[in-house]
Amino acid sequence: MSNLYFPICGLFCIILIVIMYFSHKRIDSKETKIYGIMIISSLIDTILVFIIISFGVLGITPINFLKLLNKIDFIHYIIWPGLMFLYIYYVSNLNNKNVNEKYNLIKNIVIIFDILCILIEFILPVEIIYNNDIMGVVGISTIFVYFVVLVYIIGTIIVFLCHVRREFNKKYIPFIFLLFFLVLALIVRAINPTLIIIPTIIDFINLIMYFTIENPDVKMIEQLNIARDQAEKANNAKTEFLSNMSHEIRTPLNAIDGFSQLILEEKNIDTIKDEARDIMAASQNLLEIVNGILDISKIEANKLEIINVEYEPAKVFDELIKLTKARIGEKPLEFKVNIAKDLPEYLNGDYVRLKQIVLNLLTNAVKYTKNGSITLNVDIVKKDNICRLIISVKDTGIGIKKDNLDKIFTKFERLDLEKNITIEGTGLGLAITKKLVELMHGKIVVDSIYGKGSNFTVAIDQMIVNKVKTIKEVKEEKPTKQVNLKGKKVLIVDDNLINLKVASRLLLSYKIETEEVSSGFDCLKNIKDGKKYDLILMDDMMPKMSGVETFKKLQEIDGFDTPVIALTANAIAGMKENYLKQGFNDYISKPIDKKELERVLTTYLNAKK
Ligand code: ADP
């Protein structure tokens, strides 16, 4: 009877765990699933062992039946350590990027190994012995089971030792207990094979696991803590981003505001022109910041598209060289350019994004180099109709520390701030650059020596277009003269007086007659009063009646056929498509790009009579 004490304890223990575990809401993870199987397997085995021992206690000895039950008991000894091994393997590799792939491979190996061992186990003979009324099991199948357990324990020890040096995971605790108790149990069983305590020990380990790591409540709290940490991190990143942006936006705003005040007081026309140019440069800078934010928002919404068109690469590099020279300005920097002589005349690709990539690298080179030189190298490798552009931008600037090389392509990451603090930047440029290069199926690498300089290399494939320059295209290279749209009348609708003034002033330069209204209601009134316009420029975000609402009401007016262009600061990803979908004829974003305005004006005003 005393031989039943251990199994009875084990049975109570495992029934309690199974009830508590499965009655709780659980987190759906691999570890939880493994643990679920572990306790179910233990429950079945503990009941089995209880029956086996009870037979002995009651003096019933159906040998073949008992042999079968013992074989099933041994299956548990094969499955449970395997599950423990998988559990330890999984939790040890949680920080590994390919954890799921690796785990699935190991899981399959374990399953195959278990099936093989179970088959062998069934073939091998088992012997039942009796010592008074106490039953014991001996024979080669027992030795084989010990061997399998040993294999799993050694495997688990190896995984444990490989990872414990790097980081001690509290999920190892039950395993350490298991090792201790198993060694103890094996010694006891070797001395007295009739003492069946292993299932009880396994139940005890399950219990330790439940109270230390696999308790659903503990797991929920863990998950909540992780979620809270992530939310805090996201919140901090947002705060940091806002303060960073506020600083970045204030810098050009300060220039715009300061120079505007000076212009008001200044009488000398040359000085006024100079200051106006500085205002334009600061506005350009401001626009670049806003565009950077827009690009990141588009990238994150997966809306950034690569638009491939035919272009002349030589022209693109010419523009880049001009822009870089302007950015170098008075800085004592030598700008060296080497462009492959056999650069094809025409390529097909997204030259706007290509320009943005190289300009980002050149701008950084100028920003982070005090003196010395900047070199732009453009090499090509042609294969069939593909031309690989290998563009490198090398500088003799401050360089990047080795530890920071991985981080520079992360958004909002500005490094080495003790050196960079006076250099303007948002930490968005390289994140956008890398994403653009990837979208164009290219590669970007950086090589840098701290204190000596950096070298960024980009490789992008573009299609070669085989054609000869036409006379028309040569003609197009000549600067176009100012467009004259005298006699045309445009209605501008905007609630902001300054915006009305800017738009009206820009239209005046094309000799266009303008009328300005500050609400959708006034716009509707003018049209209903029978006033005629050749074009309407419509802001969207206006109080009481938005531009879209005004537009819808305009469409309901009989005979209304004036083209309406959305002229709005609402420029985030997908907005243009959205306005066109609403029925607007075209879209211009604020601040108004003169080229865009001219495109729209010539399209819609020249097209009419
Ligand atoms: P930022 O707006 O700060 O220039 P980027 O994303 O373009 O943002 O660059 C991220 C960081 O990488 C910079 O803050 C700077 O520390 C580092 N970096 C980029 N280019 C260079 C370079 N040519 N030389 C040295 N450091 C650079």
XYZ file of C-alpha atoms and ligand atoms in Angstrom:
636
model
C 0.000 0.000 0.000
C 2.863 2.378 0.851
C 3.916 2.097 -2.784
C 0.770 3.963 -3.776
C 1.616 7.070 -1.733
C 3.803 8.628 -4.418
C 1.354 8.048 -7.319
C -1.574 9.329 -5.219
C 0.350 12.549 -4.445
C 1.287 12.848 -8.127
C -2.299 12.255 -9.225
C -3.685 14.977 -6.965
C -0.969 17.313 -8.081
C -1.472 16.791 -11.826
C -5.305 16.837 -11.677
C -5.075 20.174 -9.846
C -2.654 21.602 -12.441
C -4.743 20.421 -15.407
C -7.949 21.918 -13.916
C -6.270 25.228 -13.027
C -4.429 25.456 -16.321
C -7.245 24.658 -18.705
C -9.903 26.611 -16.795
C -7.931 29.844 -17.253
C -7.789 32.062 -20.326
C -4.389 31.378 -21.850
C -1.981 33.136 -24.157
C -1.609 31.382 -27.469
C 2.135 30.781 -27.763
C 4.391 27.874 -28.639
C 5.643 27.496 -25.057
C 2.092 27.391 -23.739
C 1.159 24.718 -26.272
C 4.189 22.587 -25.342
C 3.345 22.927 -21.652
C -0.286 21.932 -22.339
C 0.879 18.696 -23.997
C 3.366 18.074 -21.170
C 0.689 18.151 -18.479
C -1.817 16.087 -20.473
C 0.853 13.448 -21.088
C 1.704 13.522 -17.361
C -1.951 13.157 -16.342
C -2.413 10.070 -18.552
C 0.802 8.528 -17.263
C 0.079 9.212 -13.602
C -3.332 7.499 -13.943
C -1.623 4.601 -15.717
C 1.026 4.185 -13.036
C -1.649 4.394 -10.379
C -3.520 1.512 -12.070
C -0.327 -0.539 -12.487
C 0.621 -0.211 -8.833
C -2.965 -0.819 -7.682
C -2.918 -4.154 -9.517
C 0.134 -5.166 -7.512
C -1.382 -3.954 -4.255
C -4.622 -5.871 -4.956
C -2.630 -8.989 -5.861
C -3.973 -9.096 -9.453
C -1.229 -9.970 -11.942
C -2.416 -10.062 -15.588
C 1.202 -10.093 -16.812
C 0.601 -9.268 -20.500
C -1.788 -6.441 -19.661
C 0.700 -5.041 -17.151
C 3.461 -5.293 -19.728
C 1.325 -3.257 -22.127
C 0.584 -0.626 -19.480
C 4.280 -0.387 -18.691
C 5.089 0.095 -22.368
C 2.585 2.974 -22.486
C 4.220 4.357 -19.336
C 7.576 4.247 -21.134
C 6.121 6.190 -24.054
C 5.482 9.009 -21.625
C 9.143 8.837 -20.545
C 10.094 9.319 -24.183
C 7.606 12.105 -24.964
C 7.878 14.257 -21.836
C 11.698 14.847 -21.852
C 11.419 15.559 -25.596
C 8.825 18.228 -24.856
C 11.005 19.660 -22.081
C 13.905 19.781 -24.553
C 11.729 21.618 -27.111
C 10.497 24.000 -24.427
C 14.024 24.929 -23.307
C 15.169 25.181 -26.919
C 12.338 27.539 -27.817
C 12.674 29.870 -24.815
C 16.448 29.988 -25.301
C 16.064 31.137 -28.890
C 13.246 33.623 -28.421
C 15.502 36.562 -29.255
C 16.710 34.857 -32.397
C 15.260 36.262 -35.642
C 14.696 32.810 -37.194
C 13.356 31.234 -34.004
C 10.242 29.834 -35.680
C 12.087 28.261 -38.609
C 14.732 26.714 -36.340
C 12.115 25.551 -33.853
C 10.026 23.873 -36.565
C 13.099 22.010 -37.819
C 14.060 20.805 -34.320
C 10.405 19.917 -33.602
C 10.272 17.706 -36.689
C 13.540 15.993 -35.702
C 12.159 15.367 -32.194
C 8.898 13.946 -33.603
C 10.764 11.551 -35.920
C 13.159 10.538 -33.115
C 10.218 9.946 -30.719
C 8.331 7.812 -33.254
C 11.432 5.690 -33.888
C 12.097 5.249 -30.166
C 8.454 4.330 -29.496
C 8.571 1.674 -32.235
C 11.837 0.232 -30.870
C 10.407 0.369 -27.366
C 7.428 -1.772 -28.416
C 9.675 -4.377 -30.010
C 12.076 -4.705 -27.070
C 11.113 -7.195 -24.327
C 10.031 -6.041 -20.882
C 10.119 -8.101 -17.721
C 7.842 -7.745 -14.741
C 9.281 -8.732 -11.368
C 7.656 -8.949 -7.970
C 9.112 -8.196 -4.599
C 6.431 -9.283 -2.105
C 3.317 -7.494 -3.473
C 5.352 -4.739 -5.094
C 5.772 -4.857 -8.843
C 8.869 -3.702 -10.720
C 9.933 -3.516 -14.364
C 13.341 -4.570 -15.694
C 14.778 -5.687 -18.999
C 16.305 -4.198 -22.120
C 13.309 -1.924 -22.877
C 13.824 -0.230 -19.483
C 17.477 0.385 -20.285
C 16.463 1.749 -23.696
C 14.044 4.217 -22.103
C 16.767 5.426 -19.714
C 18.989 5.867 -22.753
C 16.381 8.035 -24.550
C 15.824 10.147 -21.423
C 19.579 10.558 -21.149
C 19.817 11.723 -24.793
C 17.180 14.401 -24.173
C 18.758 15.479 -20.914
C 22.169 15.824 -22.553
C 20.532 17.733 -25.461
C 18.775 20.055 -23.036
C 21.977 20.593 -21.039
C 23.792 21.561 -24.256
C 21.067 24.077 -25.220
C 20.994 25.355 -21.631
C 24.791 25.801 -21.428
C 24.954 27.507 -24.844
C 22.472 30.164 -23.789
C 22.813 30.501 -20.033
C 26.196 32.215 -20.425
C 24.608 34.987 -22.470
C 21.474 35.402 -20.415
C 19.835 33.536 -17.554
C 16.181 32.964 -18.366
C 13.948 32.270 -15.398
C 12.301 29.640 -17.583
C 15.360 27.452 -16.901
C 14.396 27.053 -13.213
C 12.114 23.991 -13.648
C 14.759 22.372 -15.813
C 17.404 22.766 -13.117
C 14.967 21.202 -10.613
C 14.209 18.450 -13.098
C 17.887 17.633 -13.499
C 18.380 17.427 -9.785
C 15.314 15.257 -9.096
C 15.804 13.002 -12.110
C 19.351 12.161 -11.137
C 18.046 11.437 -7.650
C 15.173 9.299 -9.007
C 17.421 7.344 -11.357
C 19.787 6.531 -8.507
C 16.830 5.444 -6.335
C 15.388 3.312 -9.156
C 18.741 1.750 -9.911
C 18.988 0.708 -6.274
C 15.331 -0.299 -5.939
C 13.485 -0.855 -9.277
C 10.191 -1.386 -7.463
C 10.065 2.175 -6.192
C 8.122 4.109 -8.843
C 8.695 7.785 -8.216
C 9.577 9.213 -11.625
C 5.973 10.065 -12.671
C 5.488 11.848 -9.351
C 8.688 13.807 -9.892
C 7.512 14.780 -13.376
C 4.183 15.938 -11.899
C 6.119 17.930 -9.328
C 8.179 19.598 -12.114
C 4.930 20.405 -13.941
C 3.741 22.030 -10.730
C 6.928 24.090 -10.401
C 6.543 25.174 -14.018
C 2.949 26.154 -13.391
C 3.748 28.353 -10.426
C 6.879 29.931 -11.842
C 6.381 30.471 -15.547
C 3.418 28.778 -17.166
C 0.718 30.144 -14.905
C -1.695 31.883 -17.314
C -1.984 34.831 -14.923
C 1.796 35.255 -14.783
C 1.931 35.014 -18.582
C -0.859 37.566 -19.019
C 0.975 39.968 -16.715
C 4.175 39.378 -18.689
C 2.371 40.136 -21.949
C 0.738 43.206 -20.450
C 4.129 44.427 -19.273
C 5.568 43.909 -22.761
C 2.609 45.762 -24.315
C 3.001 48.586 -21.786
C 6.743 48.861 -22.507
C 6.063 48.969 -26.240
C 3.377 51.636 -25.806
C 5.759 53.675 -23.642
C 8.526 53.337 -26.206
C 6.200 54.410 -29.030
C 5.032 57.338 -26.961
C 8.589 58.408 -26.156
C 9.554 58.123 -29.836
C 6.589 60.334 -30.726
C 7.498 62.936 -28.102
C 11.108 62.895 -29.227
C 9.971 63.191 -32.836
C 7.729 66.153 -32.068
C 10.423 68.001 -30.152
C 12.924 67.212 -32.883
C 10.525 68.413 -35.583
C 9.627 71.509 -33.629
C 13.322 72.388 -33.506
C 13.852 71.598 -37.167
C 10.833 73.602 -38.292
C 11.665 76.556 -36.078
C 15.115 76.956 -37.615
C 13.968 77.902 -41.154
C 10.908 79.666 -39.731
C 13.226 81.864 -37.736
C 15.029 82.830 -40.946
C 11.755 83.479 -42.789
C 10.348 85.554 -39.972
C 13.571 87.500 -39.333
C 14.272 88.334 -42.968
C 10.645 89.280 -43.605
C 10.836 91.832 -40.781
C 14.083 93.180 -42.204
C 12.539 93.511 -45.690
C 9.719 95.627 -44.255
C 12.239 98.119 -42.918
C 14.749 97.918 -45.773
C 14.793 100.501 -48.597
C 17.692 99.217 -50.703
C 16.240 97.008 -53.450
C 19.396 94.860 -53.784
C 19.407 94.070 -50.054
C 15.677 93.274 -50.253
C 16.304 90.869 -53.136
C 19.148 89.241 -51.190
C 16.957 88.755 -48.157
C 14.088 87.442 -50.293
C 16.500 84.846 -51.667
C 17.395 83.800 -48.101
C 13.683 83.496 -47.350
C 13.274 81.261 -50.393
C 16.187 79.074 -49.281
C 14.715 78.750 -45.776
C 11.285 77.927 -47.244
C 12.903 75.279 -49.411
C 14.524 73.808 -46.315
C 11.177 73.813 -44.521
C 9.554 72.106 -47.478
C 12.261 69.438 -47.497
C 11.526 68.685 -43.839
C 7.799 68.397 -44.503
C 8.428 66.262 -47.597
C 10.680 63.985 -45.520
C 7.848 63.477 -43.043
C 5.460 62.813 -45.922
C 7.837 60.289 -47.460
C 8.176 58.453 -44.160
C 4.386 58.437 -43.763
C 4.041 57.059 -47.289
C 6.728 54.439 -46.646
C 5.014 53.336 -43.444
C 1.651 53.140 -45.195
C 3.324 51.168 -48.032
C 2.121 53.835 -50.418
C 5.430 55.020 -51.765
C 5.420 54.065 -55.404
C 8.271 53.831 -57.849
C 7.266 55.462 -61.115
C 9.475 54.407 -63.998
C 9.793 56.760 -66.952
C 12.330 57.430 -69.658
C 15.007 59.964 -68.658
C 18.414 61.294 -69.534
C 20.852 60.286 -66.750
C 23.442 62.891 -67.757
C 20.876 65.623 -67.102
C 20.021 64.140 -63.698
C 23.680 64.127 -62.651
C 24.154 67.663 -64.015
C 21.330 68.897 -61.814
C 22.754 67.023 -58.824
C 26.148 68.628 -59.387
C 24.580 72.097 -59.602
C 22.558 71.558 -56.432
C 25.578 70.235 -54.541
C 27.738 73.164 -55.632
C 25.026 75.503 -54.345
C 24.931 73.630 -51.054
C 28.713 73.762 -50.670
C 28.516 77.531 -51.160
C 31.373 79.190 -49.299
C 32.534 76.026 -47.490
C 36.209 75.213 -48.215
C 35.347 71.945 -49.944
C 36.641 70.586 -53.212
C 33.932 68.836 -55.218
C 35.280 66.102 -57.497
C 33.072 64.407 -60.051
C 33.847 61.302 -62.124
C 31.044 60.138 -64.366
C 31.433 57.049 -66.576
C 32.049 58.069 -70.162
C 29.801 55.318 -71.530
C 26.763 56.346 -69.480
C 23.761 55.550 -71.738
C 21.958 58.550 -73.185
C 18.536 57.302 -72.104
C 17.493 55.082 -69.240
C 14.154 53.956 -67.925
C 13.575 54.239 -64.181
C 12.331 56.515 -61.431
C 14.754 59.393 -61.905
C 12.969 61.573 -59.329
C 13.678 59.032 -56.577
C 17.157 58.325 -57.954
C 17.893 62.035 -57.674
C 16.487 62.101 -54.149
C 18.741 59.182 -53.102
C 21.945 60.704 -54.455
C 21.029 64.204 -53.278
C 20.505 62.900 -49.733
C 23.982 61.361 -49.768
C 25.591 64.457 -51.293
C 23.776 66.763 -48.838
C 24.966 64.651 -45.898
C 28.511 64.672 -47.279
C 28.390 68.491 -47.418
C 26.780 68.726 -43.960
C 29.202 66.407 -42.210
C 32.451 67.565 -43.880
C 34.188 70.712 -42.658
C 37.073 70.726 -45.090
C 38.747 68.509 -47.635
C 36.765 67.059 -50.491
C 33.592 65.372 -51.635
C 33.742 62.951 -54.545
C 30.843 61.793 -56.667
C 31.683 58.691 -58.704
C 29.286 57.202 -61.222
C 30.315 53.864 -62.721
C 28.235 51.571 -64.835
C 28.084 47.883 -65.665
C 26.029 46.975 -68.726
C 24.453 43.568 -69.261
C 21.984 43.050 -72.100
C 19.549 45.947 -71.763
C 20.258 46.564 -68.083
C 22.610 49.254 -66.879
C 23.764 48.968 -63.296
C 24.498 52.425 -61.922
C 27.144 52.269 -59.206
C 27.087 55.645 -57.535
C 29.403 56.452 -54.668
C 29.608 59.582 -52.560
C 32.850 59.877 -50.650
C 33.764 62.581 -48.155
C 36.642 63.528 -45.875
C 34.291 64.476 -43.049
C 33.696 63.472 -39.461
C 33.097 59.795 -40.286
C 30.867 57.370 -38.435
C 31.803 55.184 -35.463
C 31.740 51.421 -36.253
C 29.059 50.808 -33.602
C 26.825 53.395 -35.242
C 27.052 52.078 -38.801
C 24.014 49.809 -38.308
C 21.927 52.590 -36.831
C 22.317 55.306 -39.431
C 19.558 53.901 -41.629
C 17.045 53.941 -38.770
C 14.545 56.785 -38.842
C 14.964 59.660 -36.387
C 18.368 58.280 -35.454
C 20.919 61.081 -35.262
C 24.308 59.993 -34.096
C 27.428 61.374 -32.575
C 25.484 64.376 -31.349
C 28.419 65.847 -29.446
C 29.919 66.566 -32.885
C 26.700 67.078 -34.841
C 24.734 69.272 -32.525
C 25.119 72.361 -34.673
C 24.300 70.530 -37.915
C 20.673 70.636 -38.993
C 19.009 67.279 -39.517
C 16.018 65.177 -38.653
C 17.496 61.705 -38.900
C 15.013 60.864 -41.650
C 17.237 61.233 -44.730
C 19.079 57.911 -44.694
C 16.013 55.944 -43.558
C 14.171 57.258 -46.615
C 17.212 56.738 -48.841
C 17.566 53.085 -47.829
C 13.863 52.416 -48.319
C 13.928 54.040 -51.756
C 16.963 52.001 -52.792
C 15.201 48.816 -51.659
C 12.015 49.775 -53.514
C 14.150 50.189 -56.630
C 15.618 46.693 -55.970
C 19.051 48.175 -55.363
C 21.644 48.032 -52.596
C 23.261 50.653 -50.396
C 26.419 50.122 -48.363
C 28.480 52.392 -46.200
C 32.095 52.307 -45.330
C 33.500 54.815 -42.873
C 36.545 55.586 -40.771
C 35.714 57.671 -37.750
C 37.422 61.031 -37.988
C 38.578 60.415 -41.565
C 35.459 60.247 -43.737
C 32.698 58.122 -45.171
C 31.876 56.433 -48.442
C 28.276 55.588 -49.340
C 27.782 53.359 -52.391
C 24.495 52.715 -54.115
C 23.926 50.161 -56.887
C 20.687 50.390 -58.846
C 19.698 48.652 -62.085
C 17.987 50.727 -64.767
C 16.729 49.675 -68.208
C 18.648 51.019 -71.197
C 16.490 52.787 -73.781
C 17.955 52.624 -77.243
C 16.915 55.677 -79.196
C 18.411 58.761 -80.815
C 17.771 62.276 -79.595
C 15.059 63.860 -81.730
C 15.210 67.451 -82.896
C 12.094 68.183 -80.866
C 13.837 67.074 -77.701
C 16.919 69.141 -78.488
C 14.611 72.095 -78.951
C 12.943 71.388 -75.631
C 16.220 71.943 -73.843
C 15.949 75.675 -74.524
C 14.518 77.627 -71.609
C 10.810 78.220 -72.019
C 9.617 81.795 -71.991
C 7.106 83.200 -69.533
C 3.601 81.930 -70.304
C 1.100 84.677 -71.058
C -2.506 83.910 -70.184
C -3.919 87.388 -70.564
C -7.698 87.562 -70.691
C -8.266 84.471 -68.529
C -10.130 84.730 -65.251
C -9.535 82.503 -62.210
C -11.513 82.291 -58.957
C -9.438 81.482 -55.867
C -11.285 80.042 -52.861
C -9.339 79.972 -49.573
C -10.178 80.950 -46.000
C -6.619 82.128 -45.376
C -5.949 85.685 -46.557
C -2.192 85.204 -46.964
C -2.770 82.119 -49.112
C -5.232 84.084 -51.239
C -2.647 86.793 -51.654
C 0.159 84.365 -52.598
C -1.991 82.547 -55.187
C -3.344 85.766 -56.669
C 0.156 87.268 -56.853
C 1.510 84.151 -58.595
C -1.364 84.199 -61.134
C -0.760 87.872 -61.795
C 2.687 86.995 -63.132
C 0.848 85.167 -65.967
C -1.328 88.270 -66.531
C -4.381 86.323 -65.319
C -7.299 88.251 -63.837
C -8.198 86.846 -60.403
C -11.064 87.072 -57.975
C -10.681 85.909 -54.383
C -13.350 84.609 -52.010
C -12.767 83.306 -48.500
C -15.441 80.604 -48.207
C -17.293 77.911 -50.103
C -20.539 79.861 -49.594
C -19.143 82.918 -51.422
C -17.876 80.679 -54.223
C -21.330 79.109 -54.667
C -22.977 82.550 -54.535
C -20.710 83.921 -57.292
C -21.421 80.954 -59.573
C -25.163 81.082 -58.875
C -25.067 84.834 -59.603
C -23.892 83.883 -63.077
C -20.243 84.955 -62.766
C -18.026 83.120 -65.240
C -14.464 81.896 -64.650
C -12.030 79.878 -66.741
C -10.741 77.979 -63.694
C -11.374 77.648 -59.949
C -8.563 76.981 -57.456
C -10.218 75.478 -54.374
C -8.753 75.041 -50.891
C -10.184 72.045 -49.023
C -9.856 72.564 -45.298
C -12.159 75.542 -44.797
C -14.485 76.081 -41.812
C -18.241 75.346 -42.109
C -18.072 74.155 -45.729
C -15.007 72.268 -46.943
C -13.628 72.469 -50.475
C -14.930 68.964 -51.235
C -18.447 69.904 -50.058
C -18.344 73.125 -52.085
C -17.192 71.139 -55.111
C -20.099 68.672 -54.747
C -22.586 71.570 -54.534
C -21.012 73.224 -57.589
C -21.598 70.038 -59.584
C -25.309 70.263 -58.795
C -25.567 73.695 -60.461
C -27.058 73.408 -63.952
C -24.598 74.075 -66.742
C -21.554 74.305 -64.435
C -18.505 73.100 -66.376
C -15.601 75.147 -65.029
C -12.520 73.018 -64.183
C -11.900 72.926 -60.412
C -8.411 72.323 -59.074
C -7.801 71.257 -55.465
C -5.189 73.625 -54.047
C -4.500 72.313 -50.598
C -1.926 71.730 -47.886
C -3.462 68.306 -47.364
C -0.586 66.483 -48.989
C -0.187 63.197 -47.145
C 0.061 59.857 -48.941
C -2.777 59.140 -51.355
C -4.363 62.610 -51.135
C -3.877 63.467 -54.790
C -5.642 60.261 -55.855
C -8.354 60.991 -53.320
C -9.110 64.454 -54.732
C -9.100 63.149 -58.293
C -11.501 60.401 -57.209
C -13.821 63.025 -55.747
C -14.001 64.549 -59.223
C -11.546 67.458 -59.020
C -9.849 68.062 -62.360
C -6.386 68.282 -60.852
C -4.440 68.806 -57.638
C -1.752 71.249 -56.522
C -0.187 71.016 -53.072
C 0.805 73.974 -50.949
C 3.355 75.529 -50.868
C 2.698 76.099 -54.539
C 5.414 74.839 -56.834
C 5.569 77.309 -59.730
C 6.237 74.549 -62.257
C 3.202 72.588 -61.072
C 1.042 75.709 -61.208
C 2.238 76.457 -64.709
C 1.487 72.898 -65.812
C -2.071 73.149 -64.519
C -2.659 76.637 -65.894
C -1.403 75.804 -69.362
C -3.344 72.530 -69.397
C -6.687 74.014 -68.370
C -6.524 77.588 -69.611
C -4.874 76.989 -72.964
C -7.180 74.063 -73.618
C -10.205 76.341 -73.399
C -10.971 78.220 -76.613
P 20.225 63.795 -40.693
O 19.005 64.577 -41.041
O 20.530 63.817 -39.227
O 21.402 64.107 -41.547
P 20.290 61.177 -41.917
O 19.299 60.062 -41.822
O 20.595 61.705 -43.265
O 19.748 62.292 -40.950
O 21.622 60.673 -41.240
C 21.565 59.999 -39.996
C 22.853 60.195 -39.227
O 23.932 59.504 -39.898
C 23.293 61.646 -39.123
O 22.690 62.294 -38.024
C 24.817 61.497 -38.952
O 25.119 61.236 -37.603
C 25.148 60.224 -39.746
N 25.680 60.533 -41.103
C 24.994 60.485 -42.277
N 25.802 60.782 -43.321
C 27.018 61.034 -42.818
C 28.301 61.383 -43.384
N 28.477 61.551 -44.702
N 29.346 61.552 -42.522
C 29.184 61.376 -41.195
N 28.025 61.046 -40.591
C 26.953 60.858 -41.380
